[in-house]
mmCIF file of C-alpha atoms in Angstrom:
data_model
loop_
_atom_site.group_PDB
_atom_site.id
_atom_site.type_symbol
_atom_site.label_atom_id
_atom_site.label_comp_id
_atom_site.label_asym_id
_atom_site.label_seq_id
_atom_site.Cartn_x
_atom_site.Cartn_y
_atom_site.Cartn_z
ATOM 1 C CA MET A 198 24.844 -12.960 4.783
ATOM 2 C CA GLU A 199 23.099 -14.752 7.515
ATOM 3 C CA VAL A 200 26.225 -14.172 10.096
ATOM 4 C CA ARG A 201 25.912 -10.156 9.507
ATOM 5 C CA ALA A 202 22.232 -10.431 9.979
ATOM 6 C CA PRO A 203 21.973 -10.469 13.560
ATOM 7 C CA GLN A 204 24.807 -7.951 13.986
ATOM 8 C CA VAL A 205 22.976 -5.555 11.564
ATOM 9 C CA ALA A 206 19.732 -6.125 13.484
ATOM 10 C CA VAL A 207 21.287 -5.475 17.045
ATOM 11 C CA GLY A 208 23.416 -2.778 15.754
ATOM 12 C CA LEU A 209 20.150 -0.628 14.324
ATOM 13 C CA SER A 210 18.218 -1.500 17.440
ATOM 14 C CA LEU A 211 20.894 -0.207 19.640
ATOM 15 C CA LEU A 212 21.259 2.768 17.331
ATOM 16 C CA GLY A 213 17.858 3.466 17.646
ATOM 17 C CA LEU A 214 17.643 3.166 21.185
ATOM 18 C CA ALA A 215 20.071 5.588 21.684
ATOM 19 C CA MET A 216 19.057 8.079 19.514
ATOM 20 C CA ALA A 217 16.143 7.567 21.116
ATOM 21 C CA GLY A 218 17.534 8.632 24.471
ATOM 22 C CA ILE A 219 19.218 11.364 22.860
ATOM 23 C CA THR A 220 15.819 12.841 21.629
ATOM 24 C CA LEU A 221 14.363 12.598 25.360
ATOM 25 C CA TRP A 222 17.554 14.480 26.908
ATOM 26 C CA LEU A 223 17.512 17.298 23.724
ATOM 27 C CA GLY A 224 13.784 17.509 24.323
ATOM 28 C CA PHE A 225 14.087 18.282 28.026
ATOM 29 C CA THR A 226 17.373 20.561 28.025
ATOM 30 C CA TRP A 227 17.961 21.805 24.882
ATOM 31 C CA ALA A 228 14.771 22.436 23.124
ATOM 32 C CA PRO A 229 13.336 26.020 23.915
ATOM 33 C CA ASN A 230 10.445 26.997 25.955
ATOM 34 C CA VAL A 231 7.432 27.813 24.815
ATOM 35 C CA ASN A 232 5.025 30.796 25.223
ATOM 36 C CA PRO A 233 3.526 30.267 28.725
ATOM 37 C CA ASP A 234 0.508 32.447 27.845
ATOM 38 C CA ASP A 235 -0.296 29.675 25.094
ATOM 39 C CA TRP A 236 0.050 26.511 27.035
ATOM 40 C CA SER A 237 -1.738 25.617 30.500
ATOM 41 C CA ALA A 238 1.311 23.525 31.487
ATOM 42 C CA PRO A 239 4.237 24.683 29.228
ATOM 43 C CA GLU A 240 6.886 22.602 30.525
ATOM 44 C CA ALA A 241 4.409 19.480 29.913
ATOM 45 C CA TYR A 242 4.949 20.199 25.967
ATOM 46 C CA ARG A 243 8.479 18.376 26.014
ATOM 47 C CA ILE A 244 6.576 15.146 26.090
ATOM 48 C CA LEU A 245 5.903 15.519 22.827
ATOM 49 C CA PHE A 246 9.325 14.695 21.592
ATOM 50 C CA TRP A 247 8.646 11.152 22.632
ATOM 51 C CA HIS A 248 4.607 11.095 22.229
ATOM 52 C CA VAL A 249 4.695 11.993 18.589
ATOM 53 C CA PRO A 250 7.575 9.666 17.397
ATOM 54 C CA THR A 251 5.983 6.559 19.036
ATOM 55 C CA ALA A 252 2.864 7.560 17.475
ATOM 56 C CA TRP A 253 4.442 7.385 14.192
ATOM 57 C CA ALA A 254 6.129 4.061 14.932
ATOM 58 C CA SER A 255 2.664 2.682 15.892
ATOM 59 C CA PHE A 256 1.054 3.515 12.635
ATOM 60 C CA ASN A 257 4.136 1.717 10.891
ATOM 61 C CA ALA A 258 3.487 -1.150 12.802
ATOM 62 C CA SER A 259 -0.172 -1.078 11.951
ATOM 63 C CA ALA A 260 0.833 -0.910 8.229
ATOM 64 C CA LEU A 261 3.149 -3.715 8.608
ATOM 65 C CA LEU A 262 0.399 -5.665 10.453
ATOM 66 C CA PHE A 263 -1.950 -4.767 7.494
ATOM 67 C CA ILE A 264 0.624 -5.964 4.659
ATOM 68 C CA GLY A 265 1.632 -9.029 6.730
ATOM 69 C CA SER A 266 -2.537 -10.078 7.380
ATOM 70 C CA THR A 267 -3.505 -9.352 3.597
ATOM 71 C CA ALA A 268 -0.134 -11.568 2.512
ATOM 72 C CA TRP A 269 -1.271 -14.196 4.684
ATOM 73 C CA PHE A 270 -5.124 -14.070 3.977
ATOM 74 C CA ALA A 271 -4.959 -13.567 0.204
ATOM 75 C CA LYS A 272 -1.734 -15.806 -0.772
ATOM 76 C CA ARG A 273 -1.072 -18.100 2.746
ATOM 77 C CA LEU A 274 2.478 -16.470 2.377
ATOM 78 C CA GLU A 275 4.489 -17.513 5.706
ATOM 79 C CA TRP A 276 6.647 -14.091 5.465
ATOM 80 C CA GLY A 277 3.042 -12.439 5.568
ATOM 81 C CA TRP A 278 2.185 -14.403 8.935
ATOM 82 C CA LYS A 279 5.416 -13.280 10.436
ATOM 83 C CA LEU A 280 5.171 -9.858 9.292
ATOM 84 C CA HIS A 281 1.526 -9.913 10.883
ATOM 85 C CA VAL A 282 2.819 -10.989 14.199
ATOM 86 C CA VAL A 283 5.805 -8.384 14.034
ATOM 87 C CA GLY A 284 3.178 -5.925 13.264
ATOM 88 C CA ALA A 285 1.052 -6.642 16.102
ATOM 89 C CA ASN A 286 3.780 -6.997 18.838
ATOM 90 C CA LEU A 287 5.226 -3.571 17.721
ATOM 91 C CA GLY A 288 1.693 -2.069 17.611
ATOM 92 C CA LEU A 289 1.231 -3.047 21.305
ATOM 93 C CA VAL A 290 4.631 -1.670 22.513
ATOM 94 C CA TYR A 291 4.231 1.549 20.797
ATOM 95 C CA GLY A 292 0.646 1.910 21.352
ATOM 96 C CA LEU A 293 1.280 1.605 24.940
ATOM 97 C CA CYS A 294 4.023 4.175 24.740
ATOM 98 C CA VAL A 295 1.467 6.661 23.012
ATOM 99 C CA MET A 296 -1.270 5.585 25.367
ATOM 100 C CA ILE A 297 1.169 6.168 28.585
ATOM 101 C CA SER A 298 2.722 9.523 27.524
ATOM 102 C CA GLY A 299 -0.737 11.217 26.429
ATOM 103 C CA PRO A 300 -2.495 10.647 29.181
ATOM 104 C CA ILE A 301 0.396 12.506 31.179
ATOM 105 C CA TRP A 302 0.416 15.412 28.943
ATOM 106 C CA GLY A 303 -3.346 15.650 28.929
ATOM 107 C CA ALA A 304 -3.638 15.649 33.058
ATOM 108 C CA ALA A 305 -0.967 18.419 32.931
ATOM 109 C CA GLU A 306 -2.314 20.626 30.091
ATOM 110 C CA TRP A 307 -6.172 19.688 30.102
ATOM 111 C CA GLY A 308 -6.847 18.650 33.673
ATOM 112 C CA THR A 309 -7.707 15.313 32.539
ATOM 113 C CA PRO A 310 -6.032 12.699 31.152
ATOM 114 C CA TRP A 311 -8.640 11.566 28.814
ATOM 115 C CA ASP A 312 -11.194 13.051 26.915
ATOM 116 C CA LEU A 313 -14.003 10.744 25.773
ATOM 117 C CA THR A 314 -15.634 13.178 23.337
ATOM 118 C CA ASP A 315 -12.305 13.476 21.296
ATOM 119 C CA VAL A 316 -12.419 11.173 18.186
ATOM 120 C CA ARG A 317 -8.427 10.656 17.602
ATOM 121 C CA LEU A 318 -7.894 9.607 21.288
ATOM 122 C CA ASN A 319 -10.895 6.620 20.914
ATOM 123 C CA THR A 320 -9.846 5.512 17.513
ATOM 124 C CA PHE A 321 -6.216 5.458 18.820
ATOM 125 C CA ALA A 322 -7.471 3.515 21.880
ATOM 126 C CA ILE A 323 -9.174 0.978 19.710
ATOM 127 C CA LEU A 324 -6.172 0.705 17.479
ATOM 128 C CA ALA A 325 -3.791 -0.269 20.491
ATOM 129 C CA GLY A 326 -6.500 -2.585 21.851
ATOM 130 C CA ILE A 327 -6.474 -4.444 18.409
ATOM 131 C CA SER A 328 -2.929 -4.835 19.038
ATOM 132 C CA LEU A 329 -3.334 -6.402 22.286
ATOM 133 C CA PHE A 330 -5.918 -8.308 21.321
ATOM 134 C CA LEU A 331 -4.089 -10.134 18.623
ATOM 135 C CA VAL A 332 -0.722 -10.249 20.578
ATOM 136 C CA MET A 333 -2.809 -12.443 23.503
ATOM 137 C CA GLY A 334 -4.528 -14.388 20.950
ATOM 138 C CA HIS A 335 -1.162 -15.559 19.216
ATOM 139 C CA GLN A 336 -0.154 -16.686 22.826
ATOM 140 C CA ARG A 337 -3.578 -18.411 23.863
ATOM 141 C CA GLN A 338 -4.707 -19.920 20.427
ATOM 142 C CA ALA A 339 -3.630 -23.051 18.609
ATOM 143 C CA ASP A 340 -1.697 -22.091 15.587
ATOM 144 C CA ASN A 341 -3.394 -23.260 12.623
ATOM 145 C CA GLU A 342 -4.930 -22.019 9.433
ATOM 146 C CA GLU A 343 -8.118 -21.253 10.869
ATOM 147 C CA THR A 344 -6.891 -19.079 13.593
ATOM 148 C CA ARG A 345 -4.516 -17.177 11.714
ATOM 149 C CA ASP A 346 -7.297 -16.522 9.068
ATOM 150 C CA THR A 347 -9.414 -14.760 11.976
ATOM 151 C CA PHE A 348 -6.291 -12.877 13.314
ATOM 152 C CA ALA A 349 -5.337 -11.447 9.625
ATOM 153 C CA THR A 350 -8.898 -10.443 9.033
ATOM 154 C CA VAL A 351 -8.905 -8.651 12.344
ATOM 155 C CA GLY A 352 -5.334 -6.929 11.128
ATOM 156 C CA ILE A 353 -6.765 -5.990 7.850
ATOM 157 C CA PHE A 354 -10.106 -4.492 8.903
ATOM 158 C CA GLY A 355 -8.367 -2.999 12.016
ATOM 159 C CA PHE A 356 -5.881 -0.724 9.566
ATOM 160 C CA ILE A 357 -9.011 1.342 8.652
ATOM 161 C CA LEU A 358 -8.437 3.193 12.214
ATOM 162 C CA VAL A 359 -5.059 4.504 10.978
ATOM 163 C CA PRO A 360 -6.140 7.076 8.264
ATOM 164 C CA LEU A 361 -9.176 7.582 10.532
ATOM 165 C CA THR A 362 -7.039 8.213 13.676
ATOM 166 C CA ILE A 363 -4.384 10.547 11.586
ATOM 167 C CA MET A 364 -7.591 12.448 9.771
ATOM 168 C CA ALA A 365 -9.642 12.858 12.925
ATOM 169 C CA ILE A 366 -8.267 16.327 14.078
ATOM 170 C CA ARG A 367 -8.764 17.506 10.262
ATOM 171 C CA ILE A 368 -12.347 16.322 10.325
ATOM 172 C CA TRP A 369 -13.768 16.850 13.624
ATOM 173 C CA ASP A 370 -13.377 19.516 16.326
ATOM 174 C CA ASN A 371 -11.401 17.849 18.829
ATOM 175 C CA ARG A 372 -9.372 18.501 22.037
ATOM 176 C CA HIS A 373 -6.446 17.202 20.690
ATOM 177 C CA PRO A 374 -3.698 19.547 19.259
ATOM 178 C CA PRO A 375 -3.405 19.902 15.343
ATOM 179 C CA PRO A 376 -0.875 18.243 13.279
ATOM 180 C CA ILE A 377 2.574 19.119 14.533
ATOM 181 C CA ILE A 378 4.388 18.873 11.249
ATOM 182 C CA ASN A 379 2.058 20.427 8.402
ATOM 183 C CA GLY A 380 3.959 23.162 6.756
ATOM 184 C CA ASP A 381 2.033 25.954 8.213
ATOM 185 C CA GLU A 382 2.259 28.248 11.111
ATOM 186 C CA SER A 383 -0.510 26.532 13.171
ATOM 187 C CA SER A 384 2.048 24.136 14.269
ATOM 188 C CA GLY A 385 3.694 26.770 16.390
ATOM 189 C CA LEU A 386 7.056 24.899 16.376
ATOM 190 C CA ASP A 387 10.246 26.803 15.875
ATOM 191 C CA SER A 388 13.064 25.110 13.974
ATOM 192 C CA GLU A 389 14.969 23.949 16.995
ATOM 193 C CA MET A 390 11.762 21.996 18.306
ATOM 194 C CA LEU A 391 11.334 21.046 14.782
ATOM 195 C CA LEU A 392 14.928 19.533 14.655
ATOM 196 C CA VAL A 393 14.566 17.510 17.901
ATOM 197 C CA LEU A 394 11.359 16.027 16.848
ATOM 198 C CA LEU A 395 12.791 15.066 13.585
ATOM 199 C CA PHE A 396 15.617 13.245 14.781
ATOM 200 C CA GLY A 397 13.103 11.408 17.326
ATOM 201 C CA LEU A 398 11.326 10.429 14.317
ATOM 202 C CA VAL A 399 14.223 9.186 12.439
ATOM 203 C CA ALA A 400 15.372 7.402 15.461
ATOM 204 C CA PHE A 401 12.028 5.554 16.169
ATOM 205 C CA GLN A 402 12.252 4.517 12.480
ATOM 206 C CA ILE A 403 15.450 3.100 13.026
ATOM 207 C CA LEU A 404 14.652 1.177 15.972
ATOM 208 C CA VAL A 405 11.544 -0.215 14.306
ATOM 209 C CA ILE A 406 13.636 -1.876 11.428
ATOM 210 C CA GLY A 407 15.989 -3.214 13.937
ATOM 211 C CA GLN A 408 13.120 -5.044 15.851
ATOM 212 C CA ILE A 409 11.751 -6.350 12.809
ATOM 213 C CA MET A 410 14.978 -7.797 11.812
ATOM 214 C CA MET A 411 15.500 -9.171 14.969
ATOM 215 C CA ARG A 412 11.940 -10.809 15.244
ATOM 216 C CA TYR A 413 12.668 -12.384 11.561
ATOM 217 C CA ILE A 414 16.115 -13.876 13.001
ATOM 218 C CA ILE A 415 14.117 -15.061 16.132
ATOM 219 C CA SER A 416 11.433 -16.680 14.041
ATOM 220 C CA GLY A 417 14.003 -18.635 11.874
ATOM 221 C CA LEU A 418 15.786 -19.715 14.650
ATOM 222 C CA GLU A 419 12.594 -21.063 16.520
ATOM 223 C CA GLU A 420 11.921 -23.002 13.044
ATOM 224 C CA ARG A 421 15.351 -24.544 13.291
ATOM 225 C CA LEU A 422 14.778 -25.659 16.907
ATOM 226 C CA THR A 423 11.532 -27.167 16.210
ATOM 227 C CA ILE A 424 13.304 -29.287 13.258
ATOM 228 C CA VAL A 425 15.629 -30.225 15.682
ATOM 229 C CA GLN A 426 13.386 -31.370 18.183
ATOM 230 C CA THR A 427 11.358 -33.153 15.836
ATOM 231 C CA THR A 428 14.027 -34.993 14.559
ATOM 232 C CA ILE A 429 15.112 -35.804 18.070
ATOM 233 C CA ASP A 430 11.948 -37.018 18.987
ATOM 234 C CA GLY A 431 11.503 -39.144 15.778
ATOM 235 C CA GLY A 432 14.734 -40.828 16.457
ATOM 236 C CA ASN A 433 13.384 -41.704 19.880
#
């Protein structure tokens, strides 16, 4: 089982990356055009096939961060801390993907990359900032129970921003477009667009799973290396 785990992790990661690449290709070449009367920059809409799946991947990473933080803070479970670290790292990676792709579309469609009055944009920016804070903190602070408790607390309470971000465009009148997959006609997506978008969502879910597995394998190797180094140092 241990021998197959790295192969599965690498395989899933490569499959997810390949599918993400196919999503981009389909989005730019196969997905139909939108009505130019409804969009200021009709061609710019194609970035949503990358933007939306990475946004959901970042929410998944935040869920991992919350679960891991809770497991560590409540029970001192080592797997919980590892999940906390994985969630923070993936949250930063996919958060940056969203923070880069969103303003590109905003600059084309709105004429400005950011709207400070839009609640969803601001709550997501804070969510990505929390991941950045945790990743930098993990690298700069000593790894002990006190610092783990502090970071776990941030991960637990930061998760509040996830449902707030998802519900923001339903609660407040924002510039951000309405939900794309909501089961009614307001999304404005035809079947071909929806197919590409769903394919992208699946692609990034597979990629996230592969990355989680790879991170756990790396953590196990690091622990073994530490044990070996400690044994060598003790022998000397």
